[in-house]
mmCIF file of C-alpha atoms in Angstrom:
data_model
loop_
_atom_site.group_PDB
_atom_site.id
_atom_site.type_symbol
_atom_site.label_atom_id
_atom_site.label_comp_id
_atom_site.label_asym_id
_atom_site.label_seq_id
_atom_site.Cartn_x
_atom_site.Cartn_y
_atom_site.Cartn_z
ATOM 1 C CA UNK R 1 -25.861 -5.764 -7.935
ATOM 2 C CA UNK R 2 -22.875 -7.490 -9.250
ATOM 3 C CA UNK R 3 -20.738 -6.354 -7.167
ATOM 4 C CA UNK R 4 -21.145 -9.821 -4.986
ATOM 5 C CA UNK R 5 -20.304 -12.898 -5.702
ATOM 6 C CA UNK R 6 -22.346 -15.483 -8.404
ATOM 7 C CA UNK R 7 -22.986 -17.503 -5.189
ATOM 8 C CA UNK R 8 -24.632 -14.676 -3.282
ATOM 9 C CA UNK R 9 -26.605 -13.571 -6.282
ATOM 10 C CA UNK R 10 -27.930 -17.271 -6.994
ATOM 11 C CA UNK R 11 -28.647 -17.953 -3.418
ATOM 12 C CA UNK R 12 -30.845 -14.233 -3.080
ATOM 13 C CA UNK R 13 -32.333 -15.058 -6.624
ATOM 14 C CA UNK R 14 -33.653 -18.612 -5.526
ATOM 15 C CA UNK R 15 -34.422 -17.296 -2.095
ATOM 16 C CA UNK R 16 -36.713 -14.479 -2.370
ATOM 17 C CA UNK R 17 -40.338 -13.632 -2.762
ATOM 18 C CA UNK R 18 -39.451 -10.949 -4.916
ATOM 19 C CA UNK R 19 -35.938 -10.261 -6.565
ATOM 20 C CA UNK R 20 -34.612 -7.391 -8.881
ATOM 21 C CA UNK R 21 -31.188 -7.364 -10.544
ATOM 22 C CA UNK R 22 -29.135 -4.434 -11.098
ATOM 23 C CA UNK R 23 -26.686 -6.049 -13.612
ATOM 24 C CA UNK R 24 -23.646 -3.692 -12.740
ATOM 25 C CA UNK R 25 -21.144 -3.777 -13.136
ATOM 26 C CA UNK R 26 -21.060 -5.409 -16.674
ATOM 27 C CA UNK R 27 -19.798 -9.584 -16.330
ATOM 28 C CA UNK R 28 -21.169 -12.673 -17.438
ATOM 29 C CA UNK R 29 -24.393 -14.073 -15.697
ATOM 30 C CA UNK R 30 -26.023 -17.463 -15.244
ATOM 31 C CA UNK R 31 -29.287 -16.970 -17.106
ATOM 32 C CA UNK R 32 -31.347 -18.438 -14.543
ATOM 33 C CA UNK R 33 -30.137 -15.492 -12.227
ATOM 34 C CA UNK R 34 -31.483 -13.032 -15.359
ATOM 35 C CA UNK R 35 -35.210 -15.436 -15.698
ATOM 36 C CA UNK R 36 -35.849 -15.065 -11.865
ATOM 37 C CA UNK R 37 -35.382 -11.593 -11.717
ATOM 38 C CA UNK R 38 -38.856 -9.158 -11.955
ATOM 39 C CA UNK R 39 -36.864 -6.415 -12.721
ATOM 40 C CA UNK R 40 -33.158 -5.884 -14.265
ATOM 41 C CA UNK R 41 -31.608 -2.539 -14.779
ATOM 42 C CA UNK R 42 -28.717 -2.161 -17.395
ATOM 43 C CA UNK R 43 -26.786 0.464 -19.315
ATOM 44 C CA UNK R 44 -26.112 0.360 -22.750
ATOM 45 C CA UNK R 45 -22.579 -1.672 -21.639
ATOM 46 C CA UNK R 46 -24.266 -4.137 -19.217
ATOM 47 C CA UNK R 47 -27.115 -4.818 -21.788
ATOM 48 C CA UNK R 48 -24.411 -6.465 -23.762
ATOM 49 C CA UNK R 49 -23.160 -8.741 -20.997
ATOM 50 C CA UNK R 50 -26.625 -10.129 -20.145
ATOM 51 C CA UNK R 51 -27.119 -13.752 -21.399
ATOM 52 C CA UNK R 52 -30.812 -13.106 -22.258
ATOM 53 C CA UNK R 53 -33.327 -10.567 -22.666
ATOM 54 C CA UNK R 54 -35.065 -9.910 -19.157
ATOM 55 C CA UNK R 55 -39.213 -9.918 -19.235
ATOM 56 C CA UNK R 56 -38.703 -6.659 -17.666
ATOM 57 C CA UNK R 57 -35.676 -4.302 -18.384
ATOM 58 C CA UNK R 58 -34.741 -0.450 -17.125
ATOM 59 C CA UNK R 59 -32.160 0.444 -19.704
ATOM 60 C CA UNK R 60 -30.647 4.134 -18.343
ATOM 61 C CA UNK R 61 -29.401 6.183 -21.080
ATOM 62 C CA UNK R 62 -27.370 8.474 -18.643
ATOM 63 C CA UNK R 63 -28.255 12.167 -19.245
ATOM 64 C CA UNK R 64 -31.129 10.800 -22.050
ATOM 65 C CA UNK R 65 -33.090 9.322 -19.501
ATOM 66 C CA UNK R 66 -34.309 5.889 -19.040
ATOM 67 C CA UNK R 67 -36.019 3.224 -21.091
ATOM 68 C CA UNK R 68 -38.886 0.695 -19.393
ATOM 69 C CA UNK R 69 -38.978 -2.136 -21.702
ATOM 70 C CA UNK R 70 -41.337 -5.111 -21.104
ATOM 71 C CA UNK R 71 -41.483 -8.345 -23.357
ATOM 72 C CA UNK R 72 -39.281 -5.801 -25.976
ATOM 73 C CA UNK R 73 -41.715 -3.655 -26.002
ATOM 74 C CA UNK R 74 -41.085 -0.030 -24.422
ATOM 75 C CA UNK R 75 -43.586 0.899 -21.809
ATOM 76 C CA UNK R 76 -42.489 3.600 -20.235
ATOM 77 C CA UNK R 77 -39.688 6.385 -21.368
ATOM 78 C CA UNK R 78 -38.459 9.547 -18.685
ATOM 79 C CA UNK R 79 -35.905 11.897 -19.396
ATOM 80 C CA UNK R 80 -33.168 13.375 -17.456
ATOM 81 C CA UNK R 81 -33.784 16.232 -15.175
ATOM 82 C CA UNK R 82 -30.895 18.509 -16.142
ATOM 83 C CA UNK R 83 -28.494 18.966 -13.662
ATOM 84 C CA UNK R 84 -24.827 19.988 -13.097
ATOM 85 C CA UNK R 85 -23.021 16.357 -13.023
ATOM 86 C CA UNK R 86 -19.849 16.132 -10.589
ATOM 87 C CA UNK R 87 -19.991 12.856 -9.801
ATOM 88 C CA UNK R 88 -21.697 9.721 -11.014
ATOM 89 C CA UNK R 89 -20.837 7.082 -8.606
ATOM 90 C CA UNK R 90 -23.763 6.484 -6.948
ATOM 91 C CA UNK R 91 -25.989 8.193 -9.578
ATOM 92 C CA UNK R 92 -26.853 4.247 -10.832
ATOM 93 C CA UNK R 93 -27.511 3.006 -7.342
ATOM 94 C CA UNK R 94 -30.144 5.948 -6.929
ATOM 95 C CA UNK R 95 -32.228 5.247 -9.620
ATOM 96 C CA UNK R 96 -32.330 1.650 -8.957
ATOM 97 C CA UNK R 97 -33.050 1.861 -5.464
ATOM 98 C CA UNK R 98 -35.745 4.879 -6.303
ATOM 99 C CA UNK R 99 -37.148 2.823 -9.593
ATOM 100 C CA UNK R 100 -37.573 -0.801 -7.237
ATOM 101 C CA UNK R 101 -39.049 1.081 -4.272
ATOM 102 C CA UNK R 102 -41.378 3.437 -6.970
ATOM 103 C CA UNK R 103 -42.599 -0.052 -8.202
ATOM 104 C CA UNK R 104 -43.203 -1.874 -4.856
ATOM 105 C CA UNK R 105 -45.107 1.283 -3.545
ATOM 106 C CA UNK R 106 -47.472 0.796 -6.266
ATOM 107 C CA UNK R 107 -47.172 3.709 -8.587
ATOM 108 C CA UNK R 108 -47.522 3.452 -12.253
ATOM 109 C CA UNK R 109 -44.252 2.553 -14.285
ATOM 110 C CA UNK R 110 -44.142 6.231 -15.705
ATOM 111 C CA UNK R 111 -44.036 7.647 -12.376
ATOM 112 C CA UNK R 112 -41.999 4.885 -11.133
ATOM 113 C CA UNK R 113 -38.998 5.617 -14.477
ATOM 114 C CA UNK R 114 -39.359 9.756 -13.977
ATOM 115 C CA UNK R 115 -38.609 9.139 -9.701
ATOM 116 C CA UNK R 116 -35.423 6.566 -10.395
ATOM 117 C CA UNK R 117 -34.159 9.006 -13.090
ATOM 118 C CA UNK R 118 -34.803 12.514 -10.927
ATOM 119 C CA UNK R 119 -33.107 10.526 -7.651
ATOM 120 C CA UNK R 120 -29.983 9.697 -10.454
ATOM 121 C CA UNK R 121 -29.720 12.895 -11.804
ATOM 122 C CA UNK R 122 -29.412 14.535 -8.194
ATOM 123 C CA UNK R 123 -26.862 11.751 -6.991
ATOM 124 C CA UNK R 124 -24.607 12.873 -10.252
ATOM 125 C CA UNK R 125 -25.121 16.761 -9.210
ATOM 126 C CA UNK R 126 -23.086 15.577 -5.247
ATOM 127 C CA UNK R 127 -19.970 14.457 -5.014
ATOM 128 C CA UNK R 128 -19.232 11.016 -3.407
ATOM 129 C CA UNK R 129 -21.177 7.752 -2.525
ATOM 130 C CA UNK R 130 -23.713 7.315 0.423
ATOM 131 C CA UNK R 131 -23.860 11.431 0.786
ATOM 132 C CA UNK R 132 -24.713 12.005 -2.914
ATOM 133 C CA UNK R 133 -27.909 9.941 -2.201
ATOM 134 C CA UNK R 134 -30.995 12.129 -2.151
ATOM 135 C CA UNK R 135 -34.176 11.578 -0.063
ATOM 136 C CA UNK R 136 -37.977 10.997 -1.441
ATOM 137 C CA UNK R 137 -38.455 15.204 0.181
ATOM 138 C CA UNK R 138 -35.938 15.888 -2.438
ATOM 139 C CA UNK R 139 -36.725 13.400 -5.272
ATOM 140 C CA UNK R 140 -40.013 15.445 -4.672
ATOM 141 C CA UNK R 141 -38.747 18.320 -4.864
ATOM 142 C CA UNK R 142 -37.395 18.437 -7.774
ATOM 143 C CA UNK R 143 -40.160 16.986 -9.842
ATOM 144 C CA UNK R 144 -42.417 19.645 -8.856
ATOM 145 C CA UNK R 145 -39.488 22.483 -9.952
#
């Protein structure tokens, strides 16, 4: 996340086996950082900030859903599960950390996009930070409602 500083980000993208990029919030970006990451995940602001198209890109479209786009190509699209929104602070952190975890567990990139944006959605629906984040039980739950 860009909430560090370039330094931090350059040293974790050169430094690990496996690095994804959540390019918020919206700043400029060494390239490189963008080329050595497997995964970056934008909104519609951040995608404007990024110095290059990413091979792989989540693009969330807030209560729309997410985009999976690959070599700018979409692969995989997931709506929004409707909820009541009364806080979105944390509702981009949840669907990154549920879409990168999704992905590294192995499921498919549809399953992967609907998880990330069902973990978002119930972030928005709680106020605050850390407490508004839900569990897999209740990412779960709610995609078997």
């Amino acid at each position: 996340q860009l909430e560090i500083s370039d330094e931090t980000i350059v040293s974790a993208a050169e430094g690990a086996q496996r690095f994804f990029l959540n390019a918020a919030p919206a700043r400029a970006l060494p390239a490189d950082v963008v080329r050595a990451a497997e995964l970056v995940v934008v909104n519609r602001y951040e995608l404007d900030s990024l110095p290059e198209t990413p091979s792989l890109l989540a693009l969330t479209l807030g209560e729309e859903g997410a985009v999976l786009i690959e070599a700018g190509a979409e692969v995989a699209r997931a709506p929004a599960p409707r909820v009541d929104a009364v806080d979105g602070t944390a509702a981009g952190d949840a669907f990154t950390a549920c879409l990168v975890v999704s992905l590294l567990e192995g499921r498919d990139r549809e399953e992967a996009l609907r998880r990330a944006c069902a973990a978002g959605a119930i972030a928005a629906s709680r106020p605050g930070a850390q407490p508004s984040l839900p569990t897999a039980v209740e990412v779960d739950a709610m995609l078997s409602a």
